[in-house]
């Protein structure tokens, strides 16, 4: 561990490489986290199946490339297909648990996540899949800092998607309806908003965001049926840190998590990277709880 | 259950149908719990294919003759869902409820470790073909036999090759990244021993997590520390990631050796990016071994591909060999008593298309070497050991800028 730390000081460019790559990765986490924040804020559901939706999005791009389509077309395609999948999941299952206790929705989405893992394993096999976007890498500073164009593209697309989402929520009729429903579903219904449709659209939109994230993930790394959970946990953490109604906060938290995680992976060793993520989540939850308690005692 | 009943029915029909030529043909039932679902499902399917192909061939050739009486082989399968607890449970069931007295192994060392205590308890001989962890053979099991070389052997060849191509082996700088599971850690143990013997310097020694999805941390370190040799093991996903990310980062490594790259199909999936990579394997269709049942290794590969529609992985070949070992032991034992079969197994000394098989007192096969392929021109070519080499080892791997 100390060896790794001392490498940072011997080769400053290394630190730059690790941090920049972490930021780029963070953009993909942020994308999946927007979706979770939306569903959490509007439907009041912690969507445990988030990671599996990401993985399914990755498979859509993988299949598209297998069928001979260019990899970059996989991005909109994954988003579109997963939009429909999200809508379908809402109509089939989620609408039954919207107004129920939060534990019921956690159980339902947890069950869905197991179902999707096993389905993916049965349909696509347990093999590790990846898609080569064929873009190559960018080399800076005499090759000491390497950025693959895929990650760079992922970063830009994720930011673009975030911006679009923000504009959509702010200005589009449906976006406004979504925000209204999030604020007060009963009042929204009285004012003539079809909240059921808003819920379905929100969940479908979440599917699209996950699909987009999955498409980037399969181009930047690899996917397999059981890799969903780390994405769920990361999304959850990002939302816990940033809060549900804060798109800019989600971006910042996502990027920060990516950078932190990458540095931790480098310093402590890759074997502890996911352990670090889970550990960090515990720390954040304890901290959030302490802050909430302080606020409560202040109000009393 | 219904499925089993059906297959028994079919078996009975076959026996009746064949009664004209082979009067009173008996059946020997072998049991196997293999991974047909779960994370090992693709390698589990290879295992099952290998078993089935050998059973089919042996039955076509008149079955197994024990004391002048011919027997057909038949396998009772269960799906262990890639989980050790389920595997042990199913083996218990095979022995207790289905009355199976001989077992074929599951896929992976972890599942074999879960099953071995059960077979040992009931005195049921097990020949396994896909559990190579060294720890399996340190427990003094008497009923466990493995046809494959132990895991620590996998990448020793790469260290040996590196020592040969460098003028001064003690100047070689080695980077290692091994998944934190019994299999890869055994591989690591083997190469640690050999690198120490040559006095090589280990500059990176990373452990990879089982949920590995990104190894850029290791590769980033490799870029500044410039090792002469990267050794890496992390099942299929480790091999796929390594090839993928080394190419993405255009990291220049004079030599890179992996496990599982044939089952990860790196040459097929990654094309030029996989060139020059060294792959450790238990078996290759180009090896010059042969037997009477399957013919040469190449004949086996051709038959396998014709039957299942994809090239023969070594996981299937070793599984077929396990069935051959059983057949041989039944004939030599001259009895179907599990104890007698066990004793015959321990005295096995045979040649198969898969290689020579002879067990030491711990039950591992000590007479077959592992091989190294190098990806050359999009195909896997054996470059090590010398006596089986089809082509010269290309070293060093050209820099990315010269490719």
XYZ file of C-alpha atoms in Angstrom:
703
model
C 0.000 0.000 0.000
C 2.814 2.382 0.903
C 4.604 1.332 -2.279
C 1.562 2.410 -4.226
C 1.364 5.698 -2.393
C 5.028 6.447 -2.996
C 4.502 5.760 -6.711
C 2.129 8.712 -6.726
C 4.916 10.995 -5.560
C 7.537 9.529 -7.860
C 5.301 9.860 -10.888
C 2.887 12.796 -10.525
C 1.452 12.067 -13.951
C 0.253 8.771 -12.540
C -1.933 10.551 -10.030
C -3.353 12.677 -12.838
C -4.081 9.558 -14.840
C -5.837 7.806 -11.974
C -7.927 10.819 -11.012
C -8.938 11.807 -14.540
C -9.907 8.247 -15.384
C -11.899 8.116 -12.167
C -13.804 11.273 -13.101
C -14.650 9.823 -16.488
C -15.913 6.612 -14.925
C -17.890 8.669 -12.437
C -19.958 10.099 -15.282
C -21.372 6.645 -15.975
C -22.277 6.240 -12.290
C -23.909 9.652 -12.360
C -26.087 8.609 -15.281
C -27.476 5.586 -13.434
C -27.809 7.702 -10.293
C -29.998 10.361 -12.037
C -32.459 7.615 -12.774
C -32.476 6.402 -9.214
C -32.920 9.935 -7.890
C -35.899 10.446 -10.212
C -37.652 7.262 -9.202
C -36.891 7.856 -5.551
C -38.095 11.434 -5.646
C -41.243 10.912 -7.706
C -42.413 7.387 -6.869
C -40.807 7.223 -3.421
C -39.244 3.885 -4.346
C -35.647 2.801 -3.765
C -35.076 0.998 -7.020
C -32.899 -1.976 -6.110
C -33.143 -3.337 -9.650
C -31.188 -0.318 -10.961
C -27.942 -2.235 -11.566
C -29.693 -4.980 -13.483
C -31.309 -2.400 -15.759
C -27.806 -1.073 -16.437
C -26.591 -4.578 -17.263
C -29.586 -5.196 -19.544
C -28.812 -1.938 -21.352
C -25.305 -3.256 -21.880
C -26.674 -6.450 -23.384
C -28.819 -4.463 -25.814
C -25.729 -2.719 -27.160
C -23.848 -6.013 -27.216
C -26.599 -7.668 -29.264
C -26.836 -4.684 -31.600
C -23.121 -4.895 -32.320
C -23.403 -8.650 -32.829
C -26.094 -7.953 -35.395
C -23.674 -5.709 -37.252
C -24.733 -2.248 -36.105
C -22.031 0.318 -35.268
C -21.326 0.403 -31.493
C -22.191 4.067 -31.098
C -25.698 3.443 -32.397
C -26.031 1.131 -29.407
C -26.240 4.144 -27.112
C -29.577 5.549 -28.341
C -30.830 2.039 -29.040
C -30.145 0.828 -25.492
C -31.854 3.930 -24.133
C -34.900 3.390 -26.352
C -35.245 -0.323 -25.642
C -34.769 0.151 -21.916
C -37.337 2.965 -21.953
C -39.876 0.419 -23.145
C -38.641 -2.184 -20.648
C -38.964 0.374 -17.848
C -42.487 1.253 -18.901
C -43.404 -2.400 -19.029
C -41.926 -3.095 -15.593
C -43.968 -0.233 -14.193
C -47.198 -1.458 -15.767
C -46.564 -5.046 -14.680
C -45.216 -4.625 -11.158
C -44.155 -1.249 -9.876
C -47.611 0.391 -9.988
C -48.748 -2.139 -7.398
C -46.203 -0.942 -4.851
C -46.108 2.827 -5.456
C -48.212 3.894 -2.479
C -47.145 1.053 -0.244
C -44.631 0.937 2.567
C -41.035 1.471 1.403
C -40.032 -2.031 2.513
C -42.547 -3.565 0.147
C -41.096 -1.698 -2.801
C -37.560 -2.625 -1.753
C -38.565 -6.273 -1.588
C -40.334 -6.080 -4.949
C -37.410 -4.453 -6.747
C -34.945 -6.763 -5.000
C -36.958 -9.711 -6.286
C -36.911 -8.189 -9.748
C -33.145 -7.848 -9.590
C -32.743 -11.567 -8.836
C -35.170 -12.376 -11.624
C -33.234 -10.274 -14.130
C -29.885 -11.735 -13.083
C -31.134 -15.243 -13.645
C -32.908 -14.333 -16.874
C -29.764 -12.689 -18.235
C -27.787 -15.759 -17.256
C -30.264 -18.069 -18.941
C -30.580 -16.021 -22.121
C -27.083 -14.591 -22.621
C -25.011 -17.101 -20.651
C -22.580 -16.341 -17.866
C -19.821 -15.238 -20.256
C -18.188 -11.880 -19.838
C -19.236 -9.582 -22.669
C -17.642 -6.468 -23.997
C -17.954 -4.304 -27.063
C -15.017 -2.707 -28.777
C -16.105 0.707 -29.966
C -12.933 0.840 -32.074
C -12.091 4.376 -31.016
C -8.620 3.899 -29.552
C -7.043 6.065 -26.902
C -5.727 9.546 -26.422
C -2.178 9.800 -25.097
C -1.062 12.840 -23.210
C 2.268 13.837 -21.700
C 4.418 11.347 -23.526
C 2.032 8.469 -22.968
C 1.942 8.707 -19.184
C -1.694 9.728 -19.152
C -3.960 7.585 -21.266
C -7.584 8.350 -21.875
C -9.596 5.962 -23.936
C -11.920 7.850 -26.266
C -14.772 5.625 -25.149
C -14.506 6.893 -21.584
C -14.199 10.434 -22.849
C -17.272 9.974 -24.985
C -19.083 8.372 -22.072
C -18.266 11.420 -20.011
C -19.614 13.840 -22.593
C -22.726 11.790 -23.289
C -23.434 11.439 -19.585
C -23.125 15.180 -19.058
C -25.249 15.802 -22.135
C -27.915 13.437 -20.875
C -27.843 15.150 -17.482
C -28.278 18.561 -19.052
C -31.119 17.335 -21.256
C -32.831 15.828 -18.259
C -32.490 19.035 -16.301
C -33.945 21.099 -19.170
C -36.691 18.560 -19.649
C -37.730 18.644 -15.997
C -37.649 22.421 -16.010
C -39.398 23.294 -19.253
C -41.257 20.389 -20.822
C -44.936 19.852 -19.900
C -44.271 16.286 -18.823
C -41.167 17.358 -16.913
C -43.217 19.920 -15.019
C -45.881 17.313 -14.358
C -43.202 15.010 -12.976
C -41.958 17.711 -10.641
C -45.453 18.577 -9.553
C -46.200 14.948 -8.793
C -42.991 14.661 -6.814
C -43.941 17.676 -4.714
C -47.479 16.613 -3.933
C -49.170 13.791 -5.803
C -52.608 14.554 -4.383
C -52.538 18.194 -5.394
C -51.187 17.208 -8.790
C -54.120 14.864 -9.298
C -56.579 17.579 -8.308
C -55.007 19.888 -10.864
C -55.677 17.327 -13.567
C -52.330 15.606 -13.846
C -52.620 11.937 -14.670
C -50.203 10.826 -11.958
C -50.316 7.240 -13.012
C -49.016 8.216 -16.424
C -46.394 10.433 -14.804
C -45.212 7.515 -12.681
C -44.995 5.227 -15.703
C -43.087 7.833 -17.683
C -40.702 8.475 -14.809
C -39.925 4.805 -14.431
C -39.500 4.440 -18.184
C -37.180 7.459 -18.214
C -35.159 5.767 -15.486
C -34.960 2.685 -17.704
C -33.643 4.819 -20.554
C -30.964 6.396 -18.346
C -29.884 2.974 -17.092
C -29.844 1.662 -20.644
C -27.609 4.529 -21.712
C -25.283 3.906 -18.760
C -25.151 0.201 -19.560
C -24.327 0.881 -23.184
C -21.361 3.013 -22.094
C -20.329 0.469 -19.468
C -20.142 -2.377 -21.974
C -17.997 -0.225 -24.269
C -15.695 0.995 -21.495
C -15.437 -2.259 -19.503
C -17.213 -5.583 -19.468
C -20.574 -6.839 -18.276
C -21.905 -10.172 -17.082
C -25.223 -11.152 -15.506
C -24.069 -10.619 -11.915
C -22.325 -7.251 -12.142
C -25.499 -5.254 -11.443
C -25.188 -4.886 -7.672
C -22.151 -2.564 -7.642
C -24.075 -0.188 -9.938
C -27.085 -0.251 -7.627
C -24.912 0.477 -4.608
C -23.065 3.296 -6.343
C -26.299 4.894 -7.535
C -27.728 4.593 -4.057
C -24.686 6.282 -2.514
C -24.688 9.092 -5.011
C -28.343 9.803 -4.351
C -27.882 9.609 -0.582
C -25.088 12.169 -0.791
C -26.683 14.488 -3.337
C -30.329 14.241 -2.349
C -33.186 13.305 -4.646
C -34.068 16.570 -6.333
C -30.665 17.832 -7.306
C -29.352 17.005 -10.781
C -26.165 19.058 -10.417
C -25.493 17.458 -7.046
C -25.891 14.003 -8.556
C -23.332 14.826 -11.257
C -20.858 16.174 -8.743
C -21.311 13.238 -6.364
C -21.030 10.733 -9.224
C -17.798 12.224 -10.509
C -16.411 12.476 -6.995
C -17.252 8.871 -6.255
C -15.576 7.752 -9.477
C -12.367 9.624 -8.704
C -12.296 8.555 -5.056
C -12.959 4.952 -5.930
C -10.235 4.880 -8.545
C -7.672 6.411 -6.206
C -8.678 3.964 -3.463
C -8.356 1.087 -5.902
C -4.895 2.231 -6.800
C -3.655 2.845 -3.270
C -5.259 -0.069 -1.414
C -5.204 -2.460 -4.359
C -8.000 -3.338 -6.788
C -9.200 -6.129 -4.510
C -10.416 -3.507 -2.057
C -12.025 -1.177 -4.589
C -15.566 -2.494 -4.188
C -14.976 -3.000 -0.466
C -14.073 0.669 -0.332
C -17.316 1.602 -2.091
C -19.379 -0.413 0.371
C -17.376 0.936 3.321
C -17.873 4.473 2.103
C -21.599 3.875 1.908
C -21.695 2.920 5.575
C -19.740 6.027 6.504
C -22.046 8.242 4.447
C -25.185 6.712 5.912
C -23.901 7.201 9.445
C -22.988 10.761 8.629
C -26.374 11.494 7.036
C -28.108 10.027 10.032
C -26.084 12.168 12.413
C -26.883 15.277 10.371
C -30.580 14.436 10.343
C -30.564 13.901 14.100
C -28.920 17.263 14.594
C -31.539 18.931 12.437
C -34.307 17.226 14.344
C -33.030 18.349 17.749
C -32.635 21.871 16.361
C -36.259 21.917 15.217
C -37.458 20.681 18.588
C -37.239 -37.277 -11.692
C -39.450 -37.596 -14.731
C -36.504 -36.878 -16.913
C -34.521 -39.599 -15.233
C -37.346 -42.039 -15.563
C -37.546 -41.221 -19.241
C -33.855 -41.719 -19.786
C -34.015 -45.018 -17.938
C -36.844 -45.998 -20.209
C -34.849 -45.081 -23.263
C -31.878 -46.890 -21.787
C -34.007 -49.966 -21.255
C -35.317 -49.760 -24.817
C -31.778 -49.500 -26.112
C -30.729 -52.483 -24.060
C -33.660 -54.503 -25.364
C -33.017 -53.382 -28.907
C -29.360 -54.281 -28.715
C -30.112 -57.599 -27.035
C -29.710 -59.491 -30.255
C -26.037 -58.636 -30.563
C -25.053 -58.229 -26.920
C -26.985 -60.566 -24.721
C -27.681 -59.448 -21.202
C -25.855 -56.108 -21.325
C -25.725 -54.464 -17.909
C -25.589 -50.796 -17.057
C -23.087 -48.955 -14.914
C -24.459 -45.684 -13.619
C -22.135 -42.807 -12.946
C -23.353 -39.701 -11.155
C -22.416 -36.076 -11.734
C -23.563 -32.728 -10.386
C -22.380 -30.098 -12.847
C -23.100 -26.395 -13.232
C -25.755 -25.985 -15.894
C -26.948 -22.667 -14.526
C -25.221 -19.939 -12.527
C -21.861 -18.361 -13.040
C -20.106 -21.517 -14.276
C -22.846 -22.463 -16.710
C -20.731 -22.241 -19.867
C -17.839 -24.271 -18.484
C -20.340 -26.602 -16.817
C -21.854 -27.269 -20.228
C -18.398 -28.079 -21.627
C -17.895 -30.520 -18.767
C -21.164 -32.239 -19.474
C -20.475 -32.372 -23.218
C -17.124 -34.009 -22.518
C -18.683 -36.647 -20.279
C -21.482 -37.343 -22.753
C -19.151 -37.652 -25.719
C -16.958 -40.220 -23.960
C -19.964 -42.231 -22.775
C -21.368 -42.223 -26.295
C -18.106 -43.407 -27.831
C -17.533 -46.098 -25.201
C -21.063 -47.451 -25.628
C -20.670 -47.436 -29.404
C -17.545 -49.530 -29.027
C -19.404 -52.164 -27.052
C -19.295 -50.640 -23.591
C -17.144 -51.740 -20.690
C -16.347 -55.407 -20.149
C -16.103 -56.506 -16.540
C -15.309 -60.198 -16.040
C -16.475 -61.039 -19.548
C -19.804 -59.294 -19.144
C -20.444 -56.142 -21.188
C -21.862 -53.027 -19.505
C -23.152 -49.789 -20.932
C -22.256 -46.543 -19.190
C -24.905 -44.065 -18.176
C -24.671 -40.757 -16.325
C -27.211 -39.382 -13.874
C -26.936 -35.574 -13.913
C -28.010 -32.842 -11.572
C -27.534 -29.110 -11.863
C -25.555 -27.718 -8.931
C -26.375 -24.096 -9.890
C -22.690 -23.200 -9.460
C -23.065 -23.183 -5.675
C -20.914 -25.425 -3.460
C -23.608 -26.114 -0.870
C -26.015 -27.277 -3.551
C -23.301 -29.463 -5.073
C -22.644 -31.286 -1.806
C -26.378 -31.731 -1.262
C -26.894 -33.219 -4.710
C -23.994 -35.631 -4.359
C -25.478 -36.821 -1.093
C -28.706 -37.378 -2.987
C -26.963 -39.171 -5.872
C -25.362 -41.599 -3.450
C -28.198 -42.036 -0.946
C -31.317 -41.886 -3.098
C -30.189 -42.740 -6.593
C -27.758 -45.418 -5.454
C -24.900 -44.143 -7.599
C -21.581 -45.721 -6.628
C -19.165 -43.834 -8.872
C -18.958 -40.100 -9.344
C -17.644 -37.769 -11.987
C -16.473 -34.379 -10.780
C -18.201 -30.998 -11.057
C -16.738 -27.894 -12.689
C -14.261 -25.771 -10.671
C -12.053 -26.377 -7.667
C -14.488 -24.739 -5.270
C -17.284 -27.189 -6.053
C -14.914 -30.143 -6.008
C -13.761 -29.105 -2.545
C -17.355 -29.048 -1.380
C -18.099 -32.487 -2.782
C -14.938 -34.394 -1.876
C -15.759 -34.780 1.851
C -19.112 -36.344 0.907
C -17.692 -38.905 -1.515
C -14.972 -39.655 0.998
C -17.527 -40.274 3.743
C -19.428 -42.819 1.676
C -16.346 -44.390 0.102
C -17.504 -43.521 -3.404
C -14.675 -43.100 -5.887
C -14.732 -39.799 -7.782
C -12.736 -39.038 -10.902
C -12.779 -35.342 -11.541
C -11.516 -33.308 -14.436
C -12.076 -29.686 -13.493
C -10.796 -29.125 -9.981
C -7.086 -28.422 -9.974
C -6.509 -26.496 -6.741
C -3.424 -27.715 -4.919
C -5.304 -27.707 -1.610
C -7.545 -30.541 -2.859
C -4.578 -32.870 -2.795
C -3.297 -31.930 0.635
C -6.187 -33.486 2.527
C -5.246 -37.143 2.059
C -8.460 -37.982 0.257
C -8.408 -41.607 -0.812
C -11.346 -41.614 -3.197
C -10.488 -38.507 -5.212
C -8.661 -38.723 -8.530
C -7.955 -35.856 -10.889
C -6.929 -36.290 -14.506
C -5.680 -32.715 -14.934
C -2.449 -31.052 -13.876
C -2.640 -29.058 -10.658
C -3.168 -25.333 -10.820
C 0.268 -24.283 -9.651
C 1.621 -25.648 -12.941
C -0.346 -23.282 -15.187
C 1.999 -20.343 -15.577
C 5.298 -21.883 -14.558
C 6.017 -22.394 -18.233
C 5.817 -18.660 -18.843
C 8.407 -17.990 -16.149
C 10.601 -20.670 -17.663
C 10.232 -19.106 -21.121
C 11.094 -15.671 -19.748
C 14.209 -17.099 -18.121
C 15.229 -18.653 -21.432
C 14.843 -15.565 -23.620
C 16.630 -13.191 -21.270
C 20.402 -13.390 -20.962
C 20.253 -12.767 -17.261
C 17.047 -14.128 -15.682
C 17.715 -12.300 -12.422
C 17.218 -8.978 -14.257
C 13.672 -9.907 -15.295
C 11.014 -7.689 -13.708
C 7.722 -9.477 -13.155
C 4.272 -7.995 -12.646
C 1.576 -10.259 -11.222
C -2.160 -9.818 -10.868
C -4.135 -12.744 -9.529
C -7.738 -12.994 -8.543
C -8.312 -13.598 -4.870
C -9.776 -17.086 -5.221
C -8.306 -20.548 -4.576
C -7.609 -21.214 -8.250
C -5.661 -18.067 -9.074
C -3.862 -17.987 -5.761
C -2.573 -21.500 -6.486
C -1.345 -20.313 -9.864
C 0.406 -17.484 -8.068
C 2.037 -19.847 -5.577
C 3.554 -21.828 -8.436
C 5.025 -18.811 -10.207
C 6.250 -17.247 -6.956
C 8.306 -20.368 -6.383
C 9.809 -20.248 -9.867
C 10.469 -16.516 -10.010
C 12.289 -16.830 -6.672
C 14.317 -19.712 -8.069
C 15.476 -17.564 -10.977
C 15.990 -14.547 -8.729
C 13.499 -12.464 -10.715
C 12.215 -9.245 -9.234
C 8.481 -8.992 -8.566
C 7.570 -5.328 -9.070
C 3.775 -5.629 -8.926
C 1.848 -8.228 -6.956
C -1.844 -7.304 -7.060
C -4.842 -9.266 -5.921
C -7.922 -8.852 -8.078
C -11.433 -8.948 -6.616
C -13.912 -11.615 -7.735
C -16.285 -8.905 -9.005
C -13.466 -7.538 -11.129
C -14.592 -5.058 -13.741
C -11.627 -2.787 -14.261
C -7.927 -3.459 -13.905
C -6.632 -0.078 -14.955
C -5.050 0.449 -11.518
C -2.693 -2.478 -12.103
C -2.014 -1.514 -15.691
C -1.328 2.109 -14.786
C 1.309 0.917 -12.363
C 2.744 -1.336 -15.055
C 3.125 1.657 -17.333
C 5.553 3.407 -15.021
C 7.278 0.322 -13.604
C 7.773 -1.281 -17.044
C 7.812 -4.987 -16.188
C 9.279 -7.504 -18.669
C 6.543 -10.010 -17.984
C 2.930 -9.720 -16.855
C 1.345 -12.823 -15.342
C -2.383 -12.686 -14.785
C -5.155 -15.037 -13.792
C -8.797 -14.218 -13.140
C -10.938 -16.732 -15.017
C -12.604 -15.695 -18.271
C -13.374 -12.147 -17.240
C -9.787 -11.525 -16.137
C -8.440 -12.694 -19.463
C -10.967 -10.653 -21.429
C -10.336 -7.511 -19.399
C -6.560 -7.814 -19.563
C -6.474 -8.105 -23.337
C -9.030 -5.371 -23.730
C -7.448 -2.840 -21.393
C -3.817 -3.440 -22.340
C -4.823 -2.640 -25.914
C -6.953 0.343 -24.860
C -4.102 1.830 -22.883
C -1.573 0.852 -25.554
C 0.558 -0.522 -22.759
C 3.753 -2.075 -24.071
C 4.459 -5.409 -22.424
C 7.254 -7.561 -23.862
C 5.480 -10.652 -22.601
C 2.005 -11.303 -21.173
C 0.763 -14.700 -19.980
C -2.816 -15.477 -18.905
C -5.016 -18.351 -17.880
C -8.460 -19.032 -19.400
C -7.830 -17.131 -22.580
C -9.073 -19.942 -24.791
C -12.357 -20.230 -22.891
C -12.611 -16.426 -22.961
C -11.984 -16.701 -26.733
C -9.612 -13.766 -26.779
C -8.304 -14.449 -30.281
C -11.823 -14.711 -31.683
C -13.231 -11.729 -29.826
C -10.377 -9.258 -29.770
C -8.504 -9.998 -32.984
C -5.303 -8.031 -33.333
C -5.384 -6.860 -29.708
C -4.869 -10.450 -28.554
C -1.833 -11.151 -30.740
C 1.315 -12.450 -28.999
C -0.524 -13.178 -25.736
C 0.558 -16.392 -24.009
C -2.182 -18.671 -22.729
C -1.838 -21.508 -20.263
C -3.890 -24.598 -21.031
C -4.299 -28.157 -19.864
C -4.626 -29.509 -23.351
C -4.534 -28.531 -27.014
C -5.917 -30.301 -30.091
C -2.469 -30.081 -31.688
C -0.730 -32.214 -29.052
C 0.601 -35.541 -30.254
C -1.266 -37.789 -27.820
C -3.647 -40.520 -28.960
C -5.659 -43.508 -27.783
C -7.821 -46.220 -29.294
C -11.186 -44.772 -28.388
C -10.908 -41.279 -29.835
C -7.765 -41.493 -31.958
C -5.490 -38.474 -31.779
C -6.132 -35.232 -29.951
C -7.002 -33.692 -33.306
C -9.506 -36.476 -34.034
C -11.165 -35.790 -30.695
C -11.378 -32.094 -31.474
C -12.937 -32.825 -34.869
C -15.500 -35.238 -33.392
C -16.359 -32.763 -30.649
C -16.859 -29.913 -33.072
C -18.989 -32.077 -35.329
C -21.153 -33.130 -32.379
C -21.560 -29.823 -30.570
C -20.908 -27.217 -33.228
C -18.105 -25.320 -31.501
C -14.353 -25.961 -31.092
C -13.327 -28.326 -28.293
C -12.188 -26.490 -25.152
C -9.770 -28.285 -22.834
C -12.478 -28.392 -20.162
C -14.405 -30.821 -22.364
C -11.335 -32.883 -23.295
C -10.347 -33.519 -19.697
C -13.929 -34.408 -18.838
C -13.955 -37.042 -21.570
C -10.671 -38.392 -20.245
C -12.197 -38.789 -16.766
C -14.832 -41.151 -18.185
C -12.118 -43.107 -19.992
C -10.242 -43.497 -16.712
C -13.337 -44.939 -15.077
C -13.930 -47.365 -17.957
C -10.335 -48.527 -17.763
C -10.540 -49.004 -13.994
C -13.781 -51.034 -14.205
C -12.162 -53.435 -16.630
C -8.992 -53.819 -14.617
C -10.816 -54.154 -11.295
C -12.838 -57.060 -12.661
C -15.522 -56.070 -10.188
C -18.075 -53.344 -9.608
C -17.331 -53.059 -5.918
C -16.463 -49.398 -5.198
C -13.452 -50.389 -3.093
C -12.035 -52.575 -5.842
C -12.687 -49.839 -8.411
C -10.950 -47.331 -6.158
C -7.876 -49.564 -5.936
C -7.864 -50.043 -9.691
C -8.123 -46.262 -10.151
C -5.106 -45.645 -7.961
C -3.106 -48.061 -10.127
C -4.116 -46.263 -13.351
C -1.321 -45.887 -15.871
C -2.763 -45.148 -19.272
C -2.366 -43.027 -22.372
C -5.318 -41.034 -23.667
C -5.834 -38.467 -26.402
C -5.711 -35.991 -23.518
C -2.286 -37.118 -22.353
C -0.747 -39.696 -20.047
C -2.648 -40.360 -16.834
C -1.045 -41.754 -13.721
C -2.031 -40.780 -10.189
C 0.267 -40.220 -7.247
C -0.826 -41.224 -3.740
C -2.793 -37.959 -3.304
C -4.833 -38.635 -6.440
C -3.457 -35.988 -8.789
C -2.200 -36.761 -12.261
C 1.533 -36.314 -12.222
C 2.517 -37.406 -15.704
C 0.905 -34.757 -17.944
C 2.515 -31.346 -18.522
C 0.529 -28.130 -19.095
C 1.105 -26.248 -22.323
C 1.391 -22.616 -23.359
C -0.204 -21.236 -26.486
C 0.729 -18.027 -28.100
C -1.818 -16.156 -30.192
C -0.154 -15.915 -33.584
C -2.028 -14.712 -36.662
C -5.381 -15.067 -34.928
C -4.984 -18.672 -33.793
C -3.632 -20.437 -30.724
C -0.272 -22.045 -31.425
C 1.575 -24.231 -28.944
C 4.990 -22.735 -28.121
C 5.782 -24.560 -24.875
C 6.971 -27.119 -23.836
C 9.614 -27.565 -26.494
C 8.684 -31.110 -27.534
C 5.134 -30.091 -28.503
C 5.939 -26.649 -29.895
C 4.288 -25.993 -33.266
C 6.000 -22.647 -33.743
C 8.705 -20.522 -32.199
C 7.817 -18.243 -29.332
C 7.727 -14.679 -30.663
C 9.482 -12.355 -28.255
C 9.426 -9.537 -27.429
C 5.901 -8.445 -28.293
C 6.307 -5.480 -30.663
C 5.421 -2.053 -29.303
C 1.907 -0.808 -30.161
C 3.403 1.919 -32.313
C 5.077 -0.737 -34.502
C 2.078 -2.984 -34.945
